[in-house]
Structures are given as structure tokens and as C-alpha cells.
Amino acid sequence: MTSVEDARTKAPAGKTHRHRSEVRDGMRIDWDVPIEMDDGLVLRADVFRPVKEGRYPVILSYGPYAKGLAFQDGYPSAWQRMAEKHPDVTAGSSNLYQSWEVVDPEKWVPHDYACVRVDSRGCGCSPGVIDHFSPRETKDFHDCIEWAGVQPWSNGKVGLNGISYYGINQWHVATLQPPHLAAMCIWEGAADWYRDMTHHGGIVCTFWENWYDMQVKTVQYGAGERGKRSRVHGELVCGPETLSEAELARNRSAFGDDIRAHPLDDDYHRARSPVWSKVKTPLLSTANWGGQPLHPRGNFEGFVRAAAKDKWLEVHGIEHWTHFYTDYGRGLQLRFFDYFLHGKKNGWDKQPKVQLQVRHPGEKFVERAENEWPLKRTKWTKLYLDAATGALAPKRVAAKAVKTFEAMGDGVTFLTEPLEKETEITGPSALKLFVSSSTRDADLFAVLRVFTGDLKEVVFQGAIDPHTPIGQGWLRASHRKLDKKLSTPYRPYHSHDKEQPLKKGEVVELDIEIWPTSIVVPAGCRIGLSIRGTDYVYAGPSGGKLSNFKNELTGCGPFLHDDPRDRPADVFGGTTSLHFGRDKQPYLLVPIIPPLREINHLRDGGDTRAAGQAWCDMQR
């Protein structure tokens, strides 16, 4: 049975949207519902809710990917991989309403939730000028939350849920403290616009400009037939208007240019980042060990620094988008929201504050409950760099030495001896270096790695790239200034508020943050550290390409630092020297976790110690 009601509202250039309602697939669906912003612009939302009249809690998302574009149509390679390897994702749903990085309403409405998807300003069916993560967008998001909180079908409690973009902007809108915001699940969502996203260690990441071309401009409002049609109702997913290329260009910010125009952490970046003291909404922050160099840092920072009294951290592996949709991930989300939005006494208040899927070679994960982050029982272990032997070892090295490499080259690698016993590394790492350059600056890329005893690298399925190392960190030498209030030995925090150019031959002390990771290294394998002048590249076969990225996957996914405008050869193309001596003893600080007598079950089943050892032996 289908019932349709038309409600035409004014759109630019005399075009009209059709707000209509129908009942299908066990849901009442309101398409293209108008939500007026404080400046008069009308955004468009789709609302999926139970057929039975009543007041329901809301799961809301606000973002740029076109609410009417099916996951399968917009991101076919990601969908195919997920559907083939994880049949629980597609089970129990027609999958007609699956969209990129937001909840499947067919799996939430039966639990008495109303699911609201809003096209952000300038994208999908919402007109306006695109300006990602700007104060204007955050205010829109705030107003959408407040709109949803007072609808006749709403119980007044709004929860936010979604991956990546739909997680990032949750940190931001929580800073505004909308009254109807009751809970939020930030699934692999970065937070700090400067440190997490646009400038890793002060070095421009080219991801965002390429992402803009591939994932936003393709669904900009006004794309018309150049965009796609909804596989559900057949209408254009980018609104009723067709704008010229010149009109489209006028309706979006020059995103890449804007990022490059702000090389320091200034007001532009701070306006697009959370104020942690104001983030008080109950939250579930979920990170991906393989999410470097984009998401995991924000999830850990948010859990540690947000002012919320009720906050939880969960960390998992495999692809960026997968566990959000699996029974494991969805079950976690449902328990969290049932507790805070439905008020169910389901035991969530007894949920461990930290739930880790500890990673082992061979994509094995052990679920383990913890109470804090970083873990209190961590043995912070210094491994000193030996210039003469290339070793990483607990013993200090006093001999004076200099090790030089091409400043934009592959650099040097240091290795431990084969480990005598299985060793867990879980947490953030830090690197202390003493560096000089033949030019006025240098970019340092630190890569934490694992090798078998005979030096075959052990890599992992990352959030995007199938061949990722276990940890990465970056620092531009001229950005070496530390924020002493926020820095810790294991997490140096750079202020990025001024440049300190190098003098030729001057030796400076650098502290490099290496983002959190987890790996249980089997006995007989080695821990490695590479110090490079360019992005990590996996020495094995290509990782192929995904439909939504421009570049081939070679180890860092789409998160590269290769913009010649940011790294001109006359500044960054000389030689970089590492210095060693009695008063210059570089070291890697790693978080070694002592083994527990008992561990929780392995979700995949099996003996992880035996599996890890067998895997390592096989690689030899």
C-alpha cells in the first residue's frame, strides 16, 4: 500500500521539490522534507520511521554524499567487497535504502527509531554554497537536530550516527550543545581539522582536494542528469535544477586552495575543529587501527579530551566502512542508543569504557575490555637508534655519528633483533630525533613496521589500503614547537602556530607523534622503524584502485603528501641528516603491553598465539 502527499516548496530559479510520503518495506518514508535554516535556505531531508503513529527517538545524519544515492551506485567496489566478505551486512534488508556511511533504515526502524538523512548545504537535494566543516555548516547541523527534536513523530531525543564525514561533524556540532542532542556515535571520525586531516605534522595532505573532486563535486546540487537517479523512486539525487559548470563552481568553495592558504593552525582551522571542553554529549567513539592517516587520532583524542562524563571507546580493524554495518558494529550501536534514546535498562552502563579488538597477524582480532586509554599497565619502552648497526635496541648508544639521506627519498630503516617472545604493542608511540638539513626545512615521515626474522614485511588490511604498516607519524622540522601543556612523552603535541626555519647545518631536536596502533608481534619477528622523506610505499604488489579514489593504492591509501606547491624542491629537496652522540640519543618510545593471564574470546575463533606463530613461520 502506498499513499502519496505532495507539498511543493519554493526552490531557486522557480524549480520545485516534491515533498511526498509513502508506506513501503515496513516503513513510513517522507521524501525531501524541507528544513528551513536561519538564513532562509531550505535543506532537504528523507525521514524513515515506523508506520505506527507514535513518538520515536531519532538517528540523524547530515552530510554531502547525496541522501538518495545508493551505496551500490556511488561506491560499487567498496559495496561489492563488503557484501561478498560479510553476508550479515546484506542479510535481513532489501538494501534499497543503503547509502554510503549512514545507517540502513530497514535495520533501525523495526527497533522503533526514526532515521533522518539531511543533504548538507550545496549537496544532493539541498541548494546553497558548499563550505565543508565551516561554522555555517555546523550551525545548519545544529538547526537540523533541533528541528528533528520537535517533530510530532519525535520523542525529543536525537542521536547522531555515521562514518567519517558523518562522524567528524558530530564533534563540531556537539561544541554548540544543541538541547535535543542526546547521544552520538562517532564511527571513525577525525576531529582536529589541522592535525588529523589537512596538515599531518604540518605537511599538507592532498586527500581532501582529490576527495572534493571525486566524492563531492559529483553530487553537488544542480548536477542534474550529470548525476544519478535514485534506484528507489527514480528522481535525480542532485535536486530538480540543472546548473552550468560555471554556476556550480560559484556555489562551492575552492577547497584545496583554502587549505593551502592556511599553513598554520589559525582561526580557519580552529573554526572547523571541536572545543573539547564543550563536548558534553554522551558518546561512543569508534576507531580503526588501520585508519592512518585520517581517522583514528580524532577518535582517541575525543575519548580522552571530551568533557562528556559518559563516554566509551571501541577500536577495531579491517576496512573503514565494514564494521559499521556488520552485526558486531550495529549491535554495539543499538545497545548504546537504546540506553540513551529509548531509556532501556540494557546494561550499557556496565559496558567497559574501552573495548579493543587487539590485532594479530593474519587479520585476527581478540576482543578485550579495558578501563582507560592509554592503558595504565603500559610499559613505555625506549628503543634507541644505532647509526653504526641500524639496530633498534634498549641499550643507549653514545658513539657520535651522522646518517644522511636524500631529503625526499626512502630514508633509512632501523630494526630490532628477532623477538624472543610474543610482544604486544597497543597505544601511541613517539619518536625523538636530532636532525639537520642542507636547506631551510625538512619533512620527516616515521613508519612503524613489523618484519619476519628474514626481513619480509608484515602488512595489514587498513581502513582503505590492503597493505598498510602498523603505525605512521609526520613532522615538518620548522613546525617542531611543542605545546608543553598538552604534550606527553608518548604523545607530543605541536602548536603549529609559527614556523622555525632551519639554518644550514643546525641540529634541531624533533619529537614526532606516531598515531595509536595495536599489533601482537609473534616471537621471531622484528619491529622496524623507517625514517623517510616521503610517503611509505609497500614493496610488494599493488593494492589496486577503488572507484572513489584517484590514485592507486600503494601503502598509504589516498592519504598522500605529494603536493609540490607545499613541498617545493628548493626547500625540501636537499639532504637530511640524523645525528647521534652522547647528548643526542634518538629513540622510539613504544607501548609494550604485558600479557594478561586471561584474555577474552577470539571473535574469529582459534588459538591466536599458534595462528600468529604459524603465520610468521609461513612468511619465512
Coordinates of C-alpha atoms in Angstrom, one line a residue:
M1 CA 0.0 0.0 0.0
T2 CA 1.4 3.4 -0.9
S3 CA 0.0 6.8 -0.1
V4 CA 1.5 10.0 -1.6
E5 CA 1.1 13.6 -0.4
D6 CA 2.6 16.5 -2.3
A7 CA 3.9 19.5 -0.6
R8 CA 5.6 21.9 -3.0
T9 CA 8.0 24.4 -1.6
K10 CA 9.9 27.1 -3.3
A11 CA 13.4 26.3 -4.7
P12 CA 15.8 28.5 -6.6
A13 CA 15.1 29.5 -10.2
G14 CA 11.4 28.6 -9.9
K15 CA 12.1 24.9 -9.6
T16 CA 10.1 22.8 -7.2
H17 CA 10.8 19.9 -4.9
R18 CA 8.1 17.3 -4.2
H19 CA 7.8 16.5 -0.6
R20 CA 5.9 13.2 -0.6
S21 CA 5.1 10.4 1.8
E22 CA 4.6 6.7 1.2
V23 CA 4.5 3.4 3.1
R24 CA 6.8 0.7 1.8
D25 CA 9.0 -2.1 3.1
G26 CA 7.5 -1.7 6.6
M27 CA 8.4 2.0 6.9
R28 CA 6.7 5.3 6.5
I29 CA 9.0 7.3 4.3
D30 CA 8.9 11.1 3.9
W31 CA 11.0 12.1 0.9
D32 CA 12.6 15.6 0.5
V33 CA 11.2 17.1 3.7
P34 CA 12.0 20.8 3.8
I35 CA 14.0 22.2 6.8
E36 CA 14.4 26.0 6.7
M37 CA 17.7 27.4 8.1
D38 CA 18.1 30.7 9.9
D39 CA 19.1 32.5 6.7
G40 CA 16.1 31.3 4.8
L41 CA 17.8 28.5 2.8
V42 CA 15.8 25.2 2.7
L43 CA 17.7 22.0 3.2
R44 CA 16.1 18.6 2.2
A45 CA 15.8 15.5 4.4
D46 CA 14.5 12.0 3.9
V47 CA 12.7 10.6 7.0
F48 CA 12.2 6.8 7.6
R49 CA 10.0 5.9 10.6
P50 CA 7.7 3.2 11.9
V51 CA 4.3 3.0 10.2
K52 CA 2.5 3.1 13.6
E53 CA 1.9 6.6 14.9
G54 CA 3.9 7.5 17.9
R55 CA 6.9 9.4 19.1
Y56 CA 10.3 7.9 18.4
P57 CA 13.9 8.7 19.1
V58 CA 15.8 10.0 16.1
I59 CA 19.0 8.8 14.4
L60 CA 20.2 11.7 12.3
S61 CA 23.0 12.3 9.8
Y62 CA 24.0 15.5 7.9
G63 CA 26.5 15.3 5.1
P64 CA 27.4 15.8 1.4
Y65 CA 27.1 12.5 -0.3
A66 CA 23.5 12.8 -1.6
K67 CA 21.0 11.0 0.5
G68 CA 19.2 9.5 -2.5
L69 CA 22.4 7.9 -3.9
A70 CA 22.5 4.2 -3.2
F71 CA 25.8 2.8 -1.7
Q72 CA 25.9 0.2 -4.6
D73 CA 25.7 3.0 -7.2
G74 CA 28.0 5.5 -5.7
Y75 CA 30.7 3.2 -4.3
P76 CA 30.4 -0.1 -6.2
S77 CA 33.8 -1.5 -5.4
A78 CA 33.5 -0.9 -1.7
W79 CA 30.0 -2.4 -1.7
Q80 CA 31.0 -5.5 -3.6
R81 CA 33.9 -6.3 -1.3
M82 CA 31.8 -5.8 1.9
A83 CA 28.8 -7.7 0.6
E84 CA 30.9 -10.7 -0.5
K85 CA 33.0 -11.0 2.7
H86 CA 30.4 -10.0 5.2
P87 CA 27.0 -11.6 4.3
D88 CA 25.5 -10.3 7.6
V89 CA 25.6 -6.8 6.2
T90 CA 23.1 -7.5 3.4
A91 CA 21.0 -10.1 5.3
G92 CA 17.6 -9.0 6.6
S93 CA 17.3 -6.0 4.3
S94 CA 16.2 -5.2 0.8
N95 CA 19.3 -3.0 0.6
L96 CA 17.4 -0.5 -1.4
Y97 CA 17.9 2.2 1.2
Q98 CA 21.6 1.6 1.9
S99 CA 23.6 4.8 1.5
W100 CA 27.3 5.5 1.9
E101 CA 28.4 5.7 5.5
V102 CA 24.9 6.1 7.1
V103 CA 22.6 3.6 8.8
D104 CA 20.3 1.3 6.8
P105 CA 16.8 2.3 8.0
E106 CA 15.5 -1.2 7.3
K107 CA 17.6 -2.3 10.2
W108 CA 16.8 0.6 12.6
V109 CA 13.1 1.4 12.0
P110 CA 12.0 -2.0 13.3
H111 CA 13.7 -1.1 16.6
D112 CA 11.4 1.9 16.9
Y113 CA 13.7 4.6 15.6
A114 CA 13.1 7.4 13.1
C115 CA 16.1 7.8 10.7
V116 CA 16.7 11.2 9.3
R117 CA 19.1 11.9 6.4
V118 CA 19.9 15.5 5.6
D119 CA 21.7 16.6 2.5
S120 CA 24.2 19.3 3.6
R121 CA 24.2 22.8 2.1
G122 CA 25.0 22.7 -1.6
C123 CA 24.9 18.9 -1.9
G124 CA 22.4 16.4 -3.1
C125 CA 18.9 18.0 -3.0
S126 CA 19.9 20.9 -0.8
P127 CA 20.9 24.2 -2.6
G128 CA 23.5 26.6 -1.4
V129 CA 27.2 27.1 -1.3
I130 CA 29.5 24.2 -0.2
D131 CA 31.9 25.1 2.5
H132 CA 32.8 21.9 4.3
F133 CA 33.0 21.8 8.1
S134 CA 32.6 25.6 8.2
P135 CA 30.7 27.4 11.0
R136 CA 27.9 27.8 8.6
E137 CA 27.6 24.1 8.1
T138 CA 27.9 23.4 11.8
K139 CA 25.1 25.8 12.5
D140 CA 22.9 24.1 9.8
F141 CA 23.6 20.8 11.5
H142 CA 22.6 22.2 14.9
D143 CA 19.4 23.5 13.5
C144 CA 18.6 20.2 11.8
I145 CA 19.0 18.5 15.2
E146 CA 16.7 21.0 16.8
W147 CA 14.1 20.6 14.0
A148 CA 14.1 16.8 14.5
G149 CA 13.7 17.1 18.2
V150 CA 10.3 18.9 18.0
Q151 CA 8.6 17.0 15.2
P152 CA 5.3 15.3 16.1
W153 CA 6.9 11.8 15.4
S154 CA 9.9 12.6 17.6
N155 CA 10.3 11.8 21.3
G156 CA 12.6 14.8 21.6
K157 CA 15.9 12.8 21.8
V158 CA 18.2 13.0 18.8
G159 CA 21.2 10.7 18.3
L160 CA 23.9 11.2 15.7
N161 CA 25.4 8.2 13.9
G162 CA 27.6 7.7 10.8
I163 CA 31.0 7.1 9.4
S164 CA 33.8 9.5 8.5
Y165 CA 32.2 12.9 7.5
Y166 CA 29.1 11.9 9.4
G167 CA 31.3 11.4 12.4
I168 CA 33.7 14.3 12.0
N169 CA 31.0 16.9 12.1
Q170 CA 29.5 15.3 15.2
W171 CA 32.5 16.6 17.2
H172 CA 31.9 20.0 15.8
V173 CA 28.2 20.3 16.4
A174 CA 28.5 18.9 19.9
T175 CA 30.5 22.0 20.6
L176 CA 27.3 24.1 20.1
Q177 CA 25.4 21.9 22.6
P178 CA 22.1 21.6 20.8
P179 CA 19.4 21.0 23.5
H180 CA 17.9 17.9 21.8
L181 CA 21.2 16.2 21.1
A182 CA 21.1 13.2 23.5
A183 CA 23.8 10.8 22.2
M184 CA 26.3 10.4 19.4
C185 CA 28.3 7.5 17.9
I186 CA 31.4 8.8 16.0
W187 CA 32.4 5.9 13.8
E188 CA 36.0 6.5 12.5
G189 CA 35.6 10.3 12.6
A190 CA 38.6 12.6 12.7
A191 CA 38.3 15.8 14.8
D192 CA 41.1 18.3 14.5
W193 CA 40.9 19.9 11.0
Y194 CA 44.6 20.7 11.1
R195 CA 46.3 17.8 12.9
D196 CA 44.0 15.0 11.9
M197 CA 43.1 16.0 8.4
T198 CA 44.7 18.7 6.4
H199 CA 48.3 19.0 7.7
H200 CA 49.9 15.9 9.2
G201 CA 52.7 17.3 11.3
G202 CA 52.4 20.5 9.3
I203 CA 52.6 18.7 5.9
V204 CA 49.7 19.2 3.5
C205 CA 47.7 16.0 2.8
T206 CA 46.4 16.0 -0.8
F207 CA 43.5 13.7 0.1
W208 CA 40.9 16.5 0.6
E209 CA 41.3 18.2 -2.7
N210 CA 41.1 14.8 -4.5
W211 CA 38.1 13.8 -2.4
Y212 CA 36.4 17.0 -3.3
D213 CA 36.7 16.2 -7.0
M214 CA 35.7 12.5 -6.7
Q215 CA 33.0 12.4 -3.9
V216 CA 31.5 15.9 -3.6
K217 CA 31.5 17.7 -7.0
T218 CA 29.9 14.6 -8.4
V219 CA 26.8 15.0 -6.2
Q220 CA 26.7 18.8 -6.0
Y221 CA 23.2 20.3 -6.1
G222 CA 22.4 21.3 -9.6
A223 CA 24.4 18.5 -11.3
G224 CA 21.1 17.4 -12.9
E225 CA 21.4 14.4 -15.3
R226 CA 25.2 14.6 -14.9
G227 CA 24.4 13.0 -11.5
K228 CA 22.5 9.8 -10.9
R229 CA 18.9 8.9 -10.1
S230 CA 17.6 7.2 -7.0
R231 CA 17.1 3.4 -7.5
V232 CA 14.1 3.7 -5.2
H233 CA 12.0 6.5 -6.6
G234 CA 13.8 7.4 -9.9
E235 CA 14.3 11.1 -9.2
L236 CA 17.6 13.0 -9.6
V237 CA 19.7 12.7 -6.4
C238 CA 21.2 16.2 -7.0
G239 CA 18.0 18.2 -7.0
P240 CA 15.5 19.4 -9.6
E241 CA 17.8 22.1 -11.1
T242 CA 20.5 21.7 -13.7
L243 CA 23.2 24.4 -13.3
S244 CA 26.0 25.2 -15.7
E245 CA 29.6 24.3 -14.8
A246 CA 30.2 28.0 -14.1
E247 CA 27.2 28.2 -11.7
L248 CA 28.3 25.0 -10.0
A249 CA 31.8 26.4 -9.5
R250 CA 30.4 29.6 -7.9
N251 CA 28.4 27.5 -5.5
R252 CA 31.4 25.8 -3.9
S253 CA 34.5 26.9 -2.0
A254 CA 37.9 26.5 -3.6
F255 CA 38.6 23.7 -1.1
G256 CA 42.2 22.8 -1.9
D257 CA 43.2 26.5 -2.3
D258 CA 41.6 27.3 1.1
I259 CA 43.6 24.5 2.8
R260 CA 46.9 25.6 1.3
A261 CA 46.2 29.3 2.1
H262 CA 46.3 28.4 5.9
P263 CA 49.7 26.6 6.5
L264 CA 49.5 27.2 10.3
D265 CA 46.8 26.3 12.8
D266 CA 44.9 29.6 12.6
D267 CA 41.3 30.7 13.0
Y268 CA 40.3 28.9 9.8
H269 CA 41.3 25.6 11.2
R270 CA 40.1 26.2 14.8
A271 CA 36.6 27.2 13.4
R272 CA 36.5 23.7 11.9
S273 CA 37.6 21.8 15.0
P274 CA 35.9 20.9 18.2
V275 CA 36.3 22.7 21.5
W276 CA 36.8 19.7 23.8
S277 CA 35.6 21.5 26.9
K278 CA 32.2 22.0 25.3
V279 CA 31.7 18.4 24.0
K280 CA 29.5 17.0 26.8
T281 CA 27.1 14.8 24.9
P282 CA 27.2 11.0 25.8
L283 CA 29.4 9.5 23.1
L284 CA 30.7 6.2 21.7
S285 CA 33.9 6.9 19.8
T286 CA 35.0 4.0 17.5
A287 CA 38.4 4.0 15.8
N288 CA 40.1 1.7 13.2
W289 CA 43.7 0.6 13.9
G290 CA 44.4 0.8 10.1
G291 CA 42.8 4.2 9.7
Q292 CA 46.0 6.2 9.5
P293 CA 46.5 8.8 8.2
L294 CA 42.9 10.1 8.7
H295 CA 40.6 8.9 11.3
P296 CA 41.9 7.1 14.4
R297 CA 43.7 10.1 16.0
G298 CA 40.4 12.0 16.4
N299 CA 38.6 9.1 18.0
F300 CA 41.3 8.7 20.6
E301 CA 41.7 12.4 21.2
G302 CA 37.9 12.7 21.5
F303 CA 37.6 9.9 24.0
V304 CA 40.4 11.3 26.2
R305 CA 39.7 15.0 25.9
A306 CA 36.0 15.5 25.5
A307 CA 34.3 16.9 28.6
A308 CA 31.5 14.3 28.4
K309 CA 31.0 12.3 31.6
D310 CA 29.5 9.3 29.7
K311 CA 32.0 8.3 27.0
W312 CA 33.2 5.0 25.6
L313 CA 35.9 3.9 23.1
E314 CA 35.9 1.0 20.8
V315 CA 38.7 0.1 18.3
H316 CA 38.5 -2.5 15.5
G317 CA 40.2 -3.4 12.3
I318 CA 39.5 -4.2 8.6
E319 CA 38.1 -1.8 6.1
H320 CA 36.9 1.7 7.0
W321 CA 33.2 1.2 6.2
T322 CA 32.7 -2.5 7.0
H323 CA 32.1 -3.0 10.8
F324 CA 29.7 -0.1 10.9
Y325 CA 27.3 -2.4 9.0
T326 CA 28.2 -5.8 10.4
D327 CA 26.1 -7.4 13.2
Y328 CA 29.0 -6.7 15.5
G329 CA 29.1 -3.0 14.9
R330 CA 25.4 -2.5 14.5
G331 CA 24.8 -4.4 17.7
L332 CA 27.1 -2.1 19.6
Q333 CA 25.5 1.0 18.2
L334 CA 22.0 -0.3 19.0
R335 CA 22.8 -1.1 22.6
F336 CA 24.3 2.4 23.1
F337 CA 21.4 4.3 21.5
D338 CA 18.7 2.1 23.2
Y339 CA 20.2 3.1 26.5
F340 CA 20.4 6.8 25.9
L341 CA 17.5 7.4 23.5
H342 CA 15.0 4.7 24.5
G343 CA 15.9 4.6 28.1
K344 CA 16.2 0.9 28.1
K345 CA 18.0 -0.7 31.1
N346 CA 20.1 -3.0 28.9
G347 CA 23.3 -3.0 30.9
W348 CA 25.1 -0.4 28.7
D349 CA 26.0 1.4 31.9
K350 CA 28.2 -1.6 32.7
Q351 CA 29.8 -1.6 29.3
P352 CA 33.6 -1.4 29.6
K353 CA 34.8 2.1 29.0
V354 CA 37.3 0.7 26.4
Q355 CA 36.7 -2.2 24.1
L356 CA 39.6 -3.2 21.9
Q357 CA 39.8 -5.7 19.1
V358 CA 43.5 -6.4 19.6
R359 CA 45.2 -7.1 16.2
H360 CA 47.3 -10.2 15.4
P361 CA 48.9 -11.1 12.1
G362 CA 46.6 -12.8 9.6
E363 CA 43.7 -10.3 10.3
K364 CA 42.9 -12.0 13.6
F365 CA 41.4 -9.9 16.4
V366 CA 41.0 -10.6 20.1
E367 CA 38.3 -8.7 21.9
R368 CA 39.5 -7.3 25.2
A369 CA 37.9 -5.0 27.8
E370 CA 39.9 -2.1 29.3
N371 CA 39.2 0.8 31.6
E372 CA 41.2 3.7 30.2
W373 CA 43.3 5.0 27.3
P374 CA 46.3 4.7 27.1
L375 CA 46.4 1.5 29.1
K376 CA 47.7 2.1 32.7
R377 CA 49.8 -1.1 32.6
T378 CA 51.7 0.0 29.5
K379 CA 55.4 -0.5 29.8
W380 CA 56.7 2.6 27.9
T381 CA 59.8 1.2 26.3
K382 CA 62.6 3.2 24.7
L383 CA 64.3 1.6 21.7
Y384 CA 67.5 3.5 20.8
L385 CA 68.6 4.0 17.2
D386 CA 72.1 2.8 16.4
A387 CA 73.7 4.6 13.4
A388 CA 76.5 2.1 13.0
T389 CA 74.5 -1.2 13.0
G390 CA 71.0 0.0 12.0
A391 CA 69.6 -1.5 15.2
L392 CA 66.7 -0.6 17.4
A393 CA 67.7 -1.7 20.9
P394 CA 67.1 -0.9 24.6
K395 CA 70.7 0.0 25.1
R396 CA 71.8 3.6 24.8
V397 CA 74.4 4.3 22.1
A398 CA 76.9 7.1 23.0
A399 CA 79.1 6.9 19.8
K400 CA 79.0 10.1 17.7
A401 CA 77.7 9.6 14.2
V402 CA 75.8 11.2 11.3
K403 CA 73.5 9.3 9.0
T404 CA 72.4 11.2 5.8
F405 CA 69.7 10.5 3.2
E406 CA 68.0 12.3 0.3
A407 CA 65.5 14.7 1.9
M408 CA 62.6 13.5 -0.4
G409 CA 63.8 9.9 -0.6
D410 CA 63.2 6.5 1.0
G411 CA 65.4 7.3 4.0
V412 CA 66.8 4.7 6.5
T413 CA 65.4 1.8 8.4
F414 CA 66.3 0.5 11.9
L415 CA 65.4 -3.0 13.2
T416 CA 65.2 -4.9 16.4
E417 CA 66.7 -8.4 16.7
P418 CA 64.2 -11.2 16.3
L419 CA 61.9 -11.1 19.3
E420 CA 62.4 -13.8 21.9
K421 CA 58.7 -13.9 22.8
E422 CA 55.4 -12.7 21.6
T423 CA 55.1 -8.9 22.2
E424 CA 52.0 -6.7 22.2
I425 CA 52.2 -3.1 21.1
T426 CA 49.0 -1.2 21.8
G427 CA 48.8 2.5 22.1
P428 CA 50.5 5.7 20.8
S429 CA 54.2 5.8 20.0
A430 CA 56.7 8.7 19.8
L431 CA 60.0 9.3 18.1
K432 CA 62.9 11.5 19.3
L433 CA 65.3 12.7 16.6
F434 CA 68.2 15.1 16.2
V435 CA 68.1 16.5 12.6
S436 CA 69.8 18.9 10.4
S437 CA 69.2 19.8 6.7
S438 CA 71.1 21.2 3.8
T439 CA 68.1 23.5 3.2
R440 CA 65.9 25.6 5.5
D441 CA 63.4 22.8 6.2
A442 CA 62.8 19.1 6.1
D443 CA 59.8 16.8 6.2
L444 CA 60.1 13.6 8.3
F445 CA 57.9 10.6 7.8
A446 CA 58.1 8.0 10.6
V447 CA 56.8 4.5 9.8
L448 CA 56.4 1.8 12.5
R449 CA 56.7 -1.7 10.8
V450 CA 56.9 -5.4 11.5
F451 CA 59.1 -7.9 9.7
T452 CA 59.6 -11.6 9.8
G453 CA 63.0 -12.8 11.0
D454 CA 64.3 -12.9 7.4
L455 CA 63.0 -9.4 6.7
K456 CA 59.8 -10.0 4.8
E457 CA 57.4 -7.1 5.8
V458 CA 54.2 -7.9 7.6
V459 CA 51.4 -5.6 6.5
F460 CA 47.7 -5.4 7.2
Q461 CA 44.3 -4.6 5.8
G462 CA 44.0 -0.9 6.5
A463 CA 40.9 1.2 6.5
I464 CA 41.5 1.8 2.8
D465 CA 44.7 0.2 1.7
P466 CA 45.2 -3.6 1.9
H467 CA 49.0 -3.2 2.5
T468 CA 49.4 -0.8 5.5
P469 CA 52.2 -0.7 8.0
I470 CA 51.3 -0.7 11.7
G471 CA 51.9 3.0 12.5
Q472 CA 52.8 6.3 11.0
G473 CA 53.8 9.8 12.1
W474 CA 54.9 13.0 10.4
L475 CA 56.6 16.3 11.2
R476 CA 57.8 19.3 9.3
A477 CA 61.0 20.4 11.1
S478 CA 60.0 24.0 11.0
H479 CA 56.9 23.0 13.0
R480 CA 58.8 21.4 15.8
K481 CA 57.5 23.8 18.5
L482 CA 55.6 21.8 21.2
D483 CA 52.6 22.8 23.2
K484 CA 54.0 22.0 26.6
K485 CA 50.7 22.0 28.3
L486 CA 49.2 19.3 26.0
S487 CA 52.3 17.3 25.2
T488 CA 53.1 14.0 27.0
P489 CA 56.2 11.8 26.5
Y490 CA 54.1 9.3 24.4
R491 CA 52.0 12.0 22.6
P492 CA 54.0 15.1 21.6
Y493 CA 51.5 17.8 20.7
H494 CA 52.7 20.5 18.3
S495 CA 51.4 24.0 18.4
H496 CA 51.7 24.7 14.6
D497 CA 51.3 28.4 15.3
K498 CA 54.7 29.5 14.0
E499 CA 57.4 28.4 11.6
Q500 CA 61.0 28.0 12.8
P501 CA 63.1 27.7 9.7
L502 CA 66.4 25.7 9.9
K503 CA 69.8 27.1 9.5
K504 CA 72.1 25.2 7.2
G505 CA 73.8 22.6 9.3
E506 CA 71.9 23.5 12.5
V507 CA 70.9 20.4 14.5
V508 CA 67.4 20.6 16.0
E509 CA 65.5 18.2 18.3
L510 CA 62.3 16.8 16.9
D511 CA 59.6 14.9 18.7
I512 CA 57.3 13.1 16.3
E513 CA 53.8 11.8 17.2
I514 CA 53.1 8.3 15.9
W515 CA 49.4 7.6 15.9
P516 CA 47.9 4.8 18.1
T517 CA 48.1 1.3 16.8
S518 CA 47.8 -2.3 18.0
I519 CA 49.7 -5.4 17.0
V520 CA 50.7 -8.6 18.7
V521 CA 54.1 -9.4 17.2
P522 CA 54.9 -13.1 17.1
A523 CA 58.2 -14.4 18.5
G524 CA 60.9 -14.5 15.9
C525 CA 59.6 -11.4 14.1
R526 CA 61.2 -7.9 14.3
I527 CA 60.0 -4.4 15.0
G528 CA 61.1 -1.8 12.4
L529 CA 61.3 1.9 12.2
S530 CA 61.7 3.7 8.9
I531 CA 62.6 7.4 8.8
R532 CA 61.8 8.7 5.3
G533 CA 61.4 11.9 3.3
T534 CA 58.3 10.8 1.5
D535 CA 55.2 8.7 2.0
Y536 CA 55.6 5.0 2.8
V537 CA 55.4 2.7 -0.2
Y538 CA 54.7 -1.0 0.1
A539 CA 57.4 -3.1 -1.6
G540 CA 55.0 -5.8 -2.7
P541 CA 52.2 -5.9 -5.3
S542 CA 49.7 -3.0 -5.9
G543 CA 46.7 -2.7 -3.8
G544 CA 44.6 -1.8 -6.9
K545 CA 42.1 1.0 -7.1
L546 CA 38.8 1.9 -5.6
S547 CA 36.1 3.6 -7.6
N548 CA 36.0 6.7 -5.3
F549 CA 39.8 7.5 -5.3
K550 CA 42.1 8.8 -8.0
N551 CA 45.3 7.1 -7.0
E552 CA 46.5 3.5 -7.0
L553 CA 46.8 2.1 -3.5
T554 CA 50.5 1.7 -2.7
G555 CA 50.5 1.6 1.1
C556 CA 49.0 4.9 2.3
G557 CA 45.7 4.7 0.5
P558 CA 44.6 8.1 -0.8
F559 CA 46.3 9.9 2.1
L560 CA 49.4 11.3 0.4
H561 CA 51.7 14.3 1.0
D562 CA 52.9 14.9 -2.5
D563 CA 51.8 18.4 -3.4
P564 CA 54.8 20.2 -5.0
R565 CA 53.3 23.6 -4.0
D566 CA 53.6 22.6 -0.4
R567 CA 56.9 20.8 -0.8
P568 CA 59.0 22.8 -3.3
A569 CA 62.2 21.1 -4.3
D570 CA 64.4 24.1 -3.3
V571 CA 63.2 23.8 0.3
F572 CA 62.6 20.1 0.8
G573 CA 64.8 18.5 -1.9
G574 CA 68.3 18.6 -0.3
T575 CA 69.7 16.2 2.2
T576 CA 68.6 15.3 5.7
S577 CA 71.0 14.2 8.4
L578 CA 70.3 12.3 11.6
H579 CA 72.7 13.0 14.4
F580 CA 73.8 10.6 17.2
G581 CA 76.1 11.0 20.2
R582 CA 76.3 11.2 24.0
D583 CA 74.0 14.2 24.1
K584 CA 72.0 13.2 21.0
Q585 CA 70.5 9.8 21.5
P586 CA 67.4 9.3 19.3
Y587 CA 64.9 6.7 20.4
L588 CA 61.5 5.2 19.6
L589 CA 59.1 5.1 22.6
V590 CA 56.8 2.1 22.1
P591 CA 53.8 1.0 24.3
I592 CA 54.5 -2.6 25.3
I593 CA 51.5 -4.3 27.0
P594 CA 52.4 -7.1 29.5
P595 CA 50.5 -10.3 28.7
L596 CA 47.3 -11.0 30.7
R597 CA 46.8 -14.4 32.3
E598 CA 43.4 -14.5 30.7
I599 CA 42.1 -12.9 27.5
N600 CA 38.7 -12.7 26.1
H601 CA 37.5 -14.8 23.3
L602 CA 38.8 -14.5 19.7
R603 CA 35.9 -13.5 17.6
D604 CA 37.1 -15.4 14.6
G605 CA 37.9 -18.4 16.8
G606 CA 41.2 -20.3 17.1
D607 CA 44.4 -20.1 19.1
T608 CA 45.9 -16.7 18.2
R609 CA 49.3 -17.5 19.6
A610 CA 49.6 -20.6 17.5
A611 CA 48.0 -18.9 14.5
G612 CA 50.3 -15.9 14.7
Q613 CA 53.4 -18.1 15.1
A614 CA 52.3 -20.3 12.2
W615 CA 51.6 -17.3 10.0
C616 CA 55.1 -15.8 10.8
D617 CA 56.7 -19.1 10.1
M618 CA 54.9 -19.4 6.8
Q619 CA 56.2 -16.0 5.8
R620 CA 59.7 -17.2 6.3

